[in-house]
XYZ file of N, CA, C and O in Angstrom:
688
model
N 0.840 -1.193 0.000
C 0.000 0.000 0.000
C 0.873 1.241 0.000
O 1.979 1.220 0.523
N 0.351 2.282 -0.553
C 1.031 3.578 -0.560
C -0.041 4.662 -0.431
O -1.150 4.515 -0.937
N 0.299 5.731 0.272
C -0.644 6.826 0.506
C -0.475 7.890 -0.565
O 0.608 8.438 -0.739
N -1.557 8.196 -1.302
C -1.552 9.293 -2.269
C -1.858 10.591 -1.529
O -2.626 10.607 -0.569
N -1.235 11.665 -1.979
C -1.452 12.978 -1.361
C -1.739 13.980 -2.482
O -1.017 14.024 -3.470
N -2.789 14.765 -2.311
C -3.131 15.803 -3.290
C -3.108 17.158 -2.583
O -3.545 17.283 -1.448
N -2.574 18.146 -3.295
C -2.549 19.506 -2.763
C -3.263 20.423 -3.744
O -2.879 20.508 -4.914
N -4.317 21.105 -3.285
C -5.040 22.078 -4.116
C -4.282 23.400 -4.051
O -3.834 23.815 -2.982
N -4.160 24.068 -5.226
C -3.454 25.351 -5.275
C -4.304 26.368 -6.028
O -5.037 26.030 -6.958
N -4.156 27.626 -5.619
C -4.873 28.698 -6.314
C -4.074 29.136 -7.542
O -3.042 28.550 -7.861
N -4.543 30.178 -8.247
C -3.895 30.629 -9.480
C -2.483 31.168 -9.257
O -1.697 31.265 -10.196
N -2.140 31.498 -8.006
C -0.788 31.974 -7.689
C 0.128 30.843 -7.221
O 1.283 31.071 -6.884
N -0.439 29.634 -7.175
C 0.368 28.486 -6.756
C 0.396 28.276 -5.254
O 1.159 27.456 -4.748
N -0.431 28.996 -4.526
C -0.500 28.864 -3.073
C -1.438 27.714 -2.707
O -2.499 27.550 -3.306
N -1.043 26.930 -1.717
C -1.867 25.808 -1.272
C -3.167 26.305 -0.657
O -3.188 27.317 0.056
N -4.240 25.590 -0.955
C -5.560 25.909 -0.395
C -5.908 24.773 0.565
O -6.040 23.624 0.157
N -6.041 25.127 1.841
C -6.357 24.129 2.854
C -7.845 23.800 2.867
O -8.680 24.592 2.426
N -8.165 22.608 3.420
C -9.550 22.243 3.655
C -10.307 21.723 2.454
O -11.527 21.598 2.514
N -9.654 21.467 1.350
C -10.332 20.961 0.153
C -10.546 19.448 0.273
O -9.674 18.713 0.739
N -11.698 18.972 -0.135
C -12.018 17.544 -0.104
C -11.594 16.927 -1.434
O -11.992 17.393 -2.495
N -10.770 15.876 -1.336
C -10.308 15.170 -2.530
C -11.145 13.907 -2.690
O -11.313 13.142 -1.742
N -11.662 13.699 -3.884
C -12.387 12.472 -4.207
C -11.434 11.599 -5.020
O -10.988 12.002 -6.103
N -11.115 10.438 -4.468
C -10.157 9.524 -5.104
C -10.904 8.481 -5.917
O -11.967 8.014 -5.518
N -10.318 8.097 -7.063
C -10.921 7.051 -7.891
C -9.846 6.368 -8.720
O -8.741 6.883 -8.892
N -10.210 5.192 -9.239
C -9.335 4.473 -10.175
C -9.858 4.796 -11.562
O -10.966 4.399 -11.931
N -9.074 5.560 -12.342
C -9.488 5.959 -13.686
C -9.376 4.785 -14.658
O -10.184 4.654 -15.574
N -8.368 3.931 -14.442
C -8.216 2.725 -15.265
C -7.389 1.713 -14.477
O -6.579 2.081 -13.641
N -7.624 0.452 -14.759
C -6.849 -0.609 -14.109
C -7.371 -1.023 -12.753
O -6.588 -1.343 -11.856
N -8.696 -1.055 -12.583
C -9.279 -1.440 -11.288
C -8.909 -2.862 -10.886
O -8.921 -3.196 -9.706
N -8.550 -3.704 -11.848
C -8.116 -5.069 -11.524
C -6.675 -5.083 -11.007
O -6.213 -6.084 -10.462
N -5.962 -3.957 -11.170
C -4.556 -3.856 -10.763
C -4.411 -3.186 -9.402
O -3.606 -3.603 -8.572
N -5.195 -2.138 -9.153
C -5.073 -1.389 -7.906
C -6.415 -0.788 -7.520
O -7.268 -0.548 -8.374
N -6.563 -0.542 -6.234
C -7.742 0.130 -5.713
C -7.298 1.323 -4.892
O -6.134 1.413 -4.485
N -8.203 2.266 -4.650
C -7.882 3.428 -3.841
C -9.046 3.694 -2.897
O -10.205 3.623 -3.289
N -8.710 3.979 -1.630
C -9.741 4.259 -0.624
C -10.154 5.721 -0.689
O -9.523 6.533 -1.378
N -11.168 6.072 0.070
C -11.639 7.462 0.110
C -10.603 8.393 0.725
O -10.667 9.606 0.541
N -9.618 7.832 1.444
C -8.551 8.648 2.044
C -7.301 8.701 1.170
O -6.313 9.317 1.542
N -7.330 8.006 0.003
C -6.190 8.040 -0.906
C -5.189 6.921 -0.700
O -4.106 6.952 -1.281
N -5.545 5.919 0.096
C -4.631 4.788 0.297
C -4.752 3.857 -0.909
O -5.822 3.296 -1.166
N -3.653 3.704 -1.644
C -3.637 2.867 -2.838
C -3.199 1.465 -2.439
O -2.189 1.291 -1.766
N -3.971 0.476 -2.886
C -3.703 -0.919 -2.536
C -3.469 -1.705 -3.816
O -4.297 -1.683 -4.743
N -2.337 -2.417 -3.890
C -2.025 -3.257 -5.047
C -2.909 -4.496 -5.015
O -3.134 -5.084 -3.958
N -3.406 -4.893 -6.179
C -4.264 -6.066 -6.290
C -3.589 -7.139 -7.138
O -3.562 -8.309 -6.769
N -3.028 -6.736 -8.275
C -2.398 -7.681 -9.194
C -1.347 -6.931 -10.017
O -1.412 -5.706 -10.133
N -0.392 -7.639 -10.605
C 0.608 -6.969 -11.449
C -0.052 -6.275 -12.641
O -1.049 -6.759 -13.188
N 0.489 -5.122 -13.022
C -0.032 -4.364 -14.162
C 0.084 -2.877 -13.923
O 0.813 -2.429 -13.032
N -0.654 -2.088 -14.709
C -0.622 -0.635 -14.603
C -2.031 -0.114 -14.335
O -3.003 -0.622 -14.897
N -2.121 0.883 -13.480
C -3.404 1.512 -13.159
C -3.205 3.018 -13.111
O -2.090 3.506 -12.925
N -4.292 3.745 -13.278
C -4.258 5.206 -13.170
C -5.166 5.606 -12.016
O -6.341 5.237 -11.979
N -4.587 6.356 -11.072
C -5.320 6.840 -9.898
C -5.600 8.324 -10.106
O -4.706 9.083 -10.493
N -6.849 8.728 -9.846
C -7.231 10.120 -10.062
C -7.685 10.733 -8.738
O -8.423 10.117 -7.971
N -7.253 11.975 -8.514
C -7.732 12.783 -7.397
C -8.479 13.976 -7.954
O -7.955 14.677 -8.817
N -9.700 14.189 -7.450
C -10.525 15.284 -7.976
C -10.950 16.198 -6.833
O -11.396 15.733 -5.783
N -10.794 17.525 -7.076
C -11.273 18.548 -6.151
C -12.157 19.476 -6.977
O -11.664 20.167 -7.878
N -13.450 19.442 -6.687
C -14.386 20.257 -7.472
C -14.377 19.811 -8.922
O -14.610 18.658 -9.235
N -14.024 20.747 -9.838
C -13.985 20.428 -11.271
C -12.568 20.137 -11.761
O -12.363 19.905 -12.946
N -11.601 20.172 -10.846
C -10.211 19.940 -11.228
C -9.766 18.546 -10.796
O -10.132 18.079 -9.724
N -8.980 17.916 -11.657
C -8.468 16.586 -11.301
C -7.049 16.420 -11.812
O -6.595 17.139 -12.706
N -6.380 15.471 -11.214
C -5.035 15.112 -11.633
C -4.907 13.603 -11.476
O -5.548 13.006 -10.607
N -4.098 12.997 -12.326
C -3.957 11.544 -12.307
C -2.484 11.156 -12.232
O -1.596 11.917 -12.623
N -2.274 9.956 -11.748
C -0.929 9.401 -11.696
C -1.006 7.936 -12.115
O -1.932 7.218 -11.725
N -0.070 7.518 -12.955
C -0.002 6.118 -13.372
C 0.896 5.370 -12.385
O 1.957 5.868 -11.986
N 0.448 4.207 -11.968
C 1.248 3.383 -11.074
C 1.443 2.016 -11.714
O 0.611 1.558 -12.507
N 2.557 1.392 -11.392
C 2.853 0.050 -11.883
C 2.996 -0.874 -10.688
O 3.754 -0.575 -9.758
N 2.260 -1.969 -10.723
C 2.341 -2.979 -9.670
C 3.154 -4.135 -10.227
O 2.843 -4.667 -11.297
N 4.230 -4.494 -9.518
C 5.087 -5.606 -9.950
C 4.839 -6.814 -9.055
O 4.411 -6.663 -7.903
N 5.091 -8.014 -9.561
C 4.902 -9.205 -8.722
C 5.824 -9.164 -7.514
O 6.949 -8.656 -7.589
N 5.351 -9.691 -6.405
C 6.179 -9.770 -5.193
C 7.313 -10.761 -5.432
O 7.149 -11.757 -6.147
N 8.457 -10.472 -4.857
C 9.593 -11.392 -4.966
C 9.310 -12.624 -4.121
O 8.765 -12.519 -3.014
N 9.683 -13.788 -4.615
C 9.485 -14.992 -3.794
C 10.421 -14.919 -2.584
O 11.478 -14.290 -2.645
N 10.033 -15.547 -1.490
C 10.918 -15.534 -0.325
C 12.231 -16.244 -0.645
O 12.252 -17.205 -1.423
N 13.310 -15.722 -0.065
C 14.615 -16.351 -0.292
C 14.667 -17.703 0.410
O 14.128 -17.867 1.499
N 15.328 -18.651 -0.226
C 15.470 -19.986 0.345
C 16.619 -20.006 1.349
O 17.677 -19.432 1.106
N 16.387 -20.691 2.453
C 17.431 -20.862 3.462
C 18.380 -21.948 2.963
O 17.952 -23.061 2.638
N 19.672 -21.621 2.892
C 20.682 -22.584 2.444
C 21.475 -23.145 3.611
O 21.959 -24.280 3.550
N 21.625 -22.343 4.669
C 22.401 -22.811 5.823
C 21.910 -22.134 7.093
O 21.330 -21.058 7.052
N 22.170 -22.810 8.215
C 21.842 -22.272 9.530
C 23.054 -22.472 10.416
O 23.615 -23.577 10.482
N 23.483 -21.413 11.075
C 24.586 -21.489 12.037
C 24.040 -21.098 13.404
O 23.094 -20.317 13.502
N 24.639 -21.654 14.445
C 24.237 -21.320 15.817
C 25.378 -20.545 16.454
O 26.516 -21.016 16.487
N 25.072 -19.373 16.952
C 26.059 -18.546 17.658
C 25.771 -18.642 19.155
O 24.641 -18.433 19.593
N 26.804 -18.997 19.908
C 26.713 -19.085 21.372
C 27.900 -18.328 21.925
O 29.023 -18.483 21.447
N 27.662 -17.507 22.943
C 28.748 -16.696 23.486
C 29.842 -17.547 24.107
O 31.001 -17.170 24.090
N 29.493 -18.704 24.659
C 30.499 -19.561 25.273
C 30.072 -21.015 25.092
O 28.998 -21.397 25.525
N 30.922 -21.826 24.480
C 30.589 -23.229 24.235
C 30.869 -24.118 25.433
O 30.631 -25.323 25.377
N 31.402 -23.539 26.501
C 31.604 -24.283 27.743
C 30.849 -23.559 28.845
O 30.986 -22.352 29.011
N 30.046 -24.318 29.560
C 29.249 -23.727 30.630
C 29.233 -24.657 31.820
O 29.591 -25.834 31.710
N 28.833 -24.147 32.982
C 28.761 -24.941 34.200
C 27.356 -25.487 34.391
O 26.383 -24.937 33.864
N 27.263 -26.569 35.132
C 25.964 -27.115 35.511
C 25.185 -25.995 36.213
O 25.724 -25.296 37.078
N 23.945 -25.798 35.804
C 23.109 -24.763 36.413
C 23.173 -23.418 35.714
O 22.329 -22.567 35.956
N 24.157 -23.217 34.861
C 24.257 -21.946 34.140
C 23.366 -21.972 32.900
O 23.036 -23.040 32.372
N 23.020 -20.789 32.427
C 22.245 -20.656 31.193
C 22.964 -19.694 30.259
O 23.679 -18.794 30.703
N 22.786 -19.896 28.973
C 23.351 -19.010 27.962
C 22.359 -18.911 26.815
O 21.500 -19.780 26.654
N 22.474 -17.852 26.042
C 21.553 -17.646 24.923
C 22.202 -18.084 23.619
O 23.294 -17.640 23.289
N 21.514 -18.937 22.873
C 21.955 -19.330 21.538
C 21.129 -18.542 20.519
O 19.959 -18.239 20.750
N 21.765 -18.201 19.398
C 21.095 -17.450 18.342
C 21.296 -18.197 17.032
O 22.421 -18.554 16.684
N 20.211 -18.428 16.313
C 20.289 -19.082 15.003
C 20.425 -18.013 13.925
O 19.718 -17.006 13.945
N 21.363 -18.231 12.997
C 21.587 -17.307 11.894
C 21.355 -18.074 10.591
O 22.147 -18.953 10.241
N 20.266 -17.739 9.897
C 19.949 -18.377 8.618
C 20.532 -17.537 7.489
O 20.501 -16.309 7.537
N 21.075 -18.233 6.463
C 21.652 -17.535 5.309
C 21.152 -18.166 4.016
O 20.832 -19.357 3.974
N 21.109 -17.336 2.963
C 20.742 -17.854 1.647
C 21.995 -18.389 0.949
O 23.086 -18.388 1.526
N 21.852 -18.840 -0.297
C 22.980 -19.446 -1.003
C 24.104 -18.457 -1.296
O 25.245 -18.861 -1.516
N 23.824 -17.166 -1.271
C 24.861 -16.146 -1.478
C 25.518 -15.733 -0.168
O 26.409 -14.894 -0.153
N 25.055 -16.309 0.954
C 25.630 -15.973 2.253
C 24.984 -14.784 2.930
O 25.447 -14.340 3.983
N 23.909 -14.264 2.350
C 23.207 -13.125 2.955
C 22.301 -13.630 4.074
O 21.627 -14.653 3.931
N 22.284 -12.903 5.180
C 21.472 -13.282 6.337
C 19.996 -13.097 6.021
O 19.587 -12.092 5.436
N 19.192 -14.091 6.414
C 17.738 -14.051 6.246
C 17.135 -13.883 7.632
O 17.417 -14.667 8.532
N 16.305 -12.869 7.815
C 15.673 -12.624 9.108
C 14.177 -12.899 9.026
O 13.624 -13.049 7.939
N 13.552 -12.949 10.190
C 12.107 -13.054 10.256
C 11.544 -14.449 10.068
O 10.344 -14.600 9.891
N 12.370 -15.452 10.098
C 11.891 -16.826 9.945
C 11.812 -17.501 11.305
O 12.592 -17.215 12.213
N 10.876 -18.437 11.445
C 10.717 -19.175 12.699
C 11.889 -20.146 12.887
O 12.364 -20.750 11.930
N 12.329 -20.257 14.130
C 13.416 -21.170 14.492
C 12.858 -22.226 15.435
O 12.169 -21.908 16.401
N 13.164 -23.494 15.145
C 12.798 -24.586 16.043
C 14.085 -25.092 16.683
O 15.028 -25.478 15.984
N 14.117 -25.047 18.020
C 15.306 -25.465 18.768
C 15.134 -26.885 19.283
O 14.031 -27.302 19.614
N 16.266 -27.593 19.383
C 16.239 -28.930 19.953
C 17.635 -29.344 20.372
O 18.626 -28.679 20.063
N 17.701 -30.453 21.100
C 18.983 -31.047 21.485
C 19.142 -32.288 20.623
O 18.361 -33.234 20.723
N 20.148 -32.272 19.745
C 20.376 -33.374 18.824
C 20.961 -34.589 19.543
O 20.603 -35.714 19.257
N 21.868 -34.324 20.473
C 22.415 -35.377 21.332
C 22.803 -34.749 22.659
O 23.191 -33.587 22.710
N 22.676 -35.530 23.735
C 23.010 -35.010 25.058
C 21.856 -34.338 25.757
O 22.059 -33.365 26.500
N 20.639 -34.853 25.567
C 19.471 -34.242 26.203
C 19.522 -34.333 27.719
O 18.842 -33.574 28.406
N 20.350 -35.229 28.262
C 20.500 -35.303 29.717
C 21.545 -34.295 30.215
O 21.693 -34.092 31.416
N 22.249 -33.650 29.271
C 23.326 -32.710 29.621
C 22.837 -31.260 29.574
O 23.204 -30.451 30.431
N 22.031 -30.920 28.574
C 21.508 -29.553 28.434
C 20.036 -29.604 28.056
O 19.546 -30.603 27.540
N 19.368 -28.492 28.307
C 18.015 -28.300 27.788
C 18.038 -27.000 27.003
O 18.866 -26.122 27.248
N 17.121 -26.867 26.047
C 17.029 -25.640 25.258
C 15.556 -25.258 25.155
O 14.701 -26.101 24.896
N 15.269 -23.971 25.410
C 13.895 -23.477 25.362
C 13.522 -23.111 23.927
O 14.374 -23.097 23.030
N 12.276 -22.767 23.726
C 11.799 -22.397 22.398
C 12.424 -21.099 21.881
O 12.408 -20.848 20.691
N 12.998 -20.286 22.769
C 13.652 -19.048 22.327
C 15.174 -19.179 22.274
O 15.867 -18.199 22.063
N 15.716 -20.397 22.489
C 17.150 -20.617 22.359
C 17.951 -20.475 23.638
O 19.177 -20.462 23.592
N 17.301 -20.393 24.789
C 18.037 -20.346 26.056
C 18.485 -21.764 26.393
O 17.667 -22.678 26.483
N 19.804 -21.928 26.570
C 20.390 -23.237 26.849
C 20.790 -23.284 28.321
O 21.444 -22.366 28.816
N 20.402 -24.357 29.020
C 20.721 -24.516 30.437
C 21.495 -25.810 30.629
O 21.088 -26.864 30.123
N 22.621 -25.714 31.363
C 23.410 -26.899 31.691
C 22.727 -27.699 32.786
O 22.383 -27.149 33.832
N 22.536 -29.012 32.546
C 21.856 -29.878 33.502
C 22.835 -30.812 34.205
O 22.748 -31.028 35.404
N 23.785 -31.375 33.440
C 24.732 -32.344 33.987
C 26.047 -32.233 33.236
O 26.097 -31.693 32.120
N 27.116 -32.745 33.826
C 28.438 -32.731 33.207
C 28.404 -33.609 31.947
O 27.854 -34.718 31.967
N 28.980 -33.108 30.860
C 29.054 -33.874 29.619
C 29.068 -32.970 28.404
O 29.286 -31.766 28.519
N 28.850 -33.569 27.242
C 28.798 -32.801 25.997
C 27.428 -32.986 25.363
O 26.759 -34.002 25.559
N 27.053 -31.984 24.599
C 25.758 -32.021 23.930
C 25.876 -31.325 22.585
O 26.806 -30.543 22.351
N 24.922 -31.611 21.716
C 24.875 -30.966 20.406
C 23.492 -30.354 20.223
O 22.484 -31.052 20.254
N 23.480 -29.016 20.054
C 22.231 -28.281 19.822
C 21.867 -28.324 18.350
O 22.742 -28.402 17.487
N 20.567 -28.187 18.094
C 20.072 -28.127 16.723
C 19.124 -26.935 16.604
O 18.239 -26.743 17.439
N 19.308 -26.139 15.566
C 18.381 -25.058 15.226
C 17.918 -25.312 13.801
O 18.741 -25.514 12.904
N 16.593 -25.326 13.596
C 16.047 -25.598 12.268
C 15.231 -24.399 11.803
O 14.376 -23.896 12.531
N 15.540 -23.952 10.579
C 14.825 -22.848 9.941
C 14.436 -23.328 8.548
O 15.301 -23.711 7.766
N 13.152 -23.353 8.261
C 12.650 -23.753 6.943
C 13.236 -25.096 6.503
O 13.759 -25.234 5.400
N 13.202 -26.082 7.391
C 13.670 -27.453 7.129
C 15.179 -27.581 6.961
O 15.669 -28.641 6.575
N 15.942 -26.527 7.227
C 17.402 -26.584 7.176
C 17.912 -26.462 8.601
O 17.511 -25.552 9.333
N 18.806 -27.390 8.998
C 19.294 -27.400 10.386
C 20.763 -27.029 10.473
O 21.555 -27.303 9.569
N 21.110 -26.410 11.592
C 22.487 -26.118 11.943
C 22.744 -26.666 13.330
O 21.802 -26.874 14.113
N 24.007 -26.919 13.647
C 24.354 -27.583 14.902
C 25.495 -26.842 15.598
O 26.295 -26.176 14.959
N 25.543 -27.008 16.907
C 26.651 -26.459 17.708
C 26.876 -27.387 18.890
O 25.913 -27.904 19.475
N 28.142 -27.604 19.216
C 28.479 -28.464 20.350
C 28.729 -27.635 21.591
O 29.257 -26.521 21.513
N 28.341 -28.191 22.735
C 28.525 -27.544 24.034
C 29.144 -28.529 25.004
O 28.886 -29.736 24.929
N 29.918 -28.016 25.920
C 30.461 -28.823 27.008
C 29.965 -28.235 28.314
O 30.050 -27.022 28.525
N 29.453 -29.103 29.180
C 29.002 -28.672 30.498
C 29.962 -29.258 31.513
O 30.250 -30.460 31.504
N 30.493 -28.394 32.375
C 31.452 -28.804 33.401
C 30.856 -28.578 34.782
O 29.884 -27.831 34.939
N 31.463 -29.231 35.758
C 31.010 -29.060 37.141
C 31.402 -27.672 37.623
O 32.438 -27.134 37.224
N 30.600 -27.085 38.476
C 30.981 -25.778 39.032
C 32.200 -25.956 39.927
O 32.448 -27.042 40.439
N 32.983 -24.909 40.107
C 34.162 -25.032 40.979
C 33.711 -25.301 42.417
O 32.615 -24.911 42.820
N 34.568 -25.985 43.163
C 34.193 -26.254 44.560
C 34.136 -24.943 45.342
O 34.783 -23.958 44.977
N 33.361 -24.939 46.403
C 33.290 -23.715 47.206
C 34.642 -23.460 47.874
O 35.437 -24.383 48.068
N 34.923 -22.225 48.234
C 36.196 -21.924 48.898
C 36.256 -22.651 50.248
O 35.229 -22.884 50.890
N 37.469 -23.038 50.640
C 37.599 -23.752 51.927
C 37.172 -22.860 53.099
O 37.342 -21.646 53.054
N 36.621 -23.500 54.081
C 36.207 -22.796 55.288
C 37.401 -22.769 56.212
O 38.003 -23.793 56.510
N 37.762 -21.579 56.667
C 38.898 -21.512 57.597
C 38.374 -21.496 59.014
O 37.319 -20.951 59.319
N 39.128 -22.136 59.834
C 38.710 -22.165 61.239
C 39.490 -21.112 61.989
O 40.681 -20.894 61.774
N 38.821 -20.454 62.845
C 39.484 -19.450 63.696
C 39.097 -19.760 65.125
O 38.039 -20.288 65.427
N 40.017 -19.458 65.988
C 39.732 -19.678 67.413
C 39.455 -18.339 68.071
O 40.058 -17.344 67.772
N 38.492 -18.382 68.941
C 38.093 -17.194 69.681
C 38.294 -17.518 71.145
O 37.742 -18.486 71.657
N 39.132 -16.741 71.828
C 39.325 -17.017 73.263
C 38.037 -16.740 74.057
O 37.314 -15.799 73.760
N 37.786 -17.598 75.009
C 36.629 -17.423 75.899
C 37.056 -16.615 77.108
O 38.086 -16.858 77.687
N 36.286 -15.811 77.571
C 36.637 -15.028 78.753
C 35.815 -15.390 79.902
O 34.743 -15.684 80.012
């Protein structure tokens, strides 16, 4: 859609405010339509003429509607993780990056997350949050438009707590 704008002018070329514009499709109604507010809506490929009329004066504009481009095909999916080693109990965010055959990033596609191997080691949420469950290795899977990418993770035990020091307190 695109918004048409009409400006009424007097004989000196000065804009005249408050004029009511009547919008119409002069030709090509199968190609485009226009609302009473001048919003032009594409219907099918081709050429149409949109007319704006104020009183006895009118002006027209020819528009061309082209076919929409087909969506780009996903050729590869990569998983970006800030750290491939995490501790049990920690969480990290994974991000799926889909690319076309030319290597250009494709955005706006749904991502399905899963654990390809090591489901007892990590879990992954529907938004790509990965949580370490147990010590071991795991392989994440992100699928976009039936194309999957993988990333390996290692989960390690958290460090032991610091030693407790004993101190003696004299009794009085």
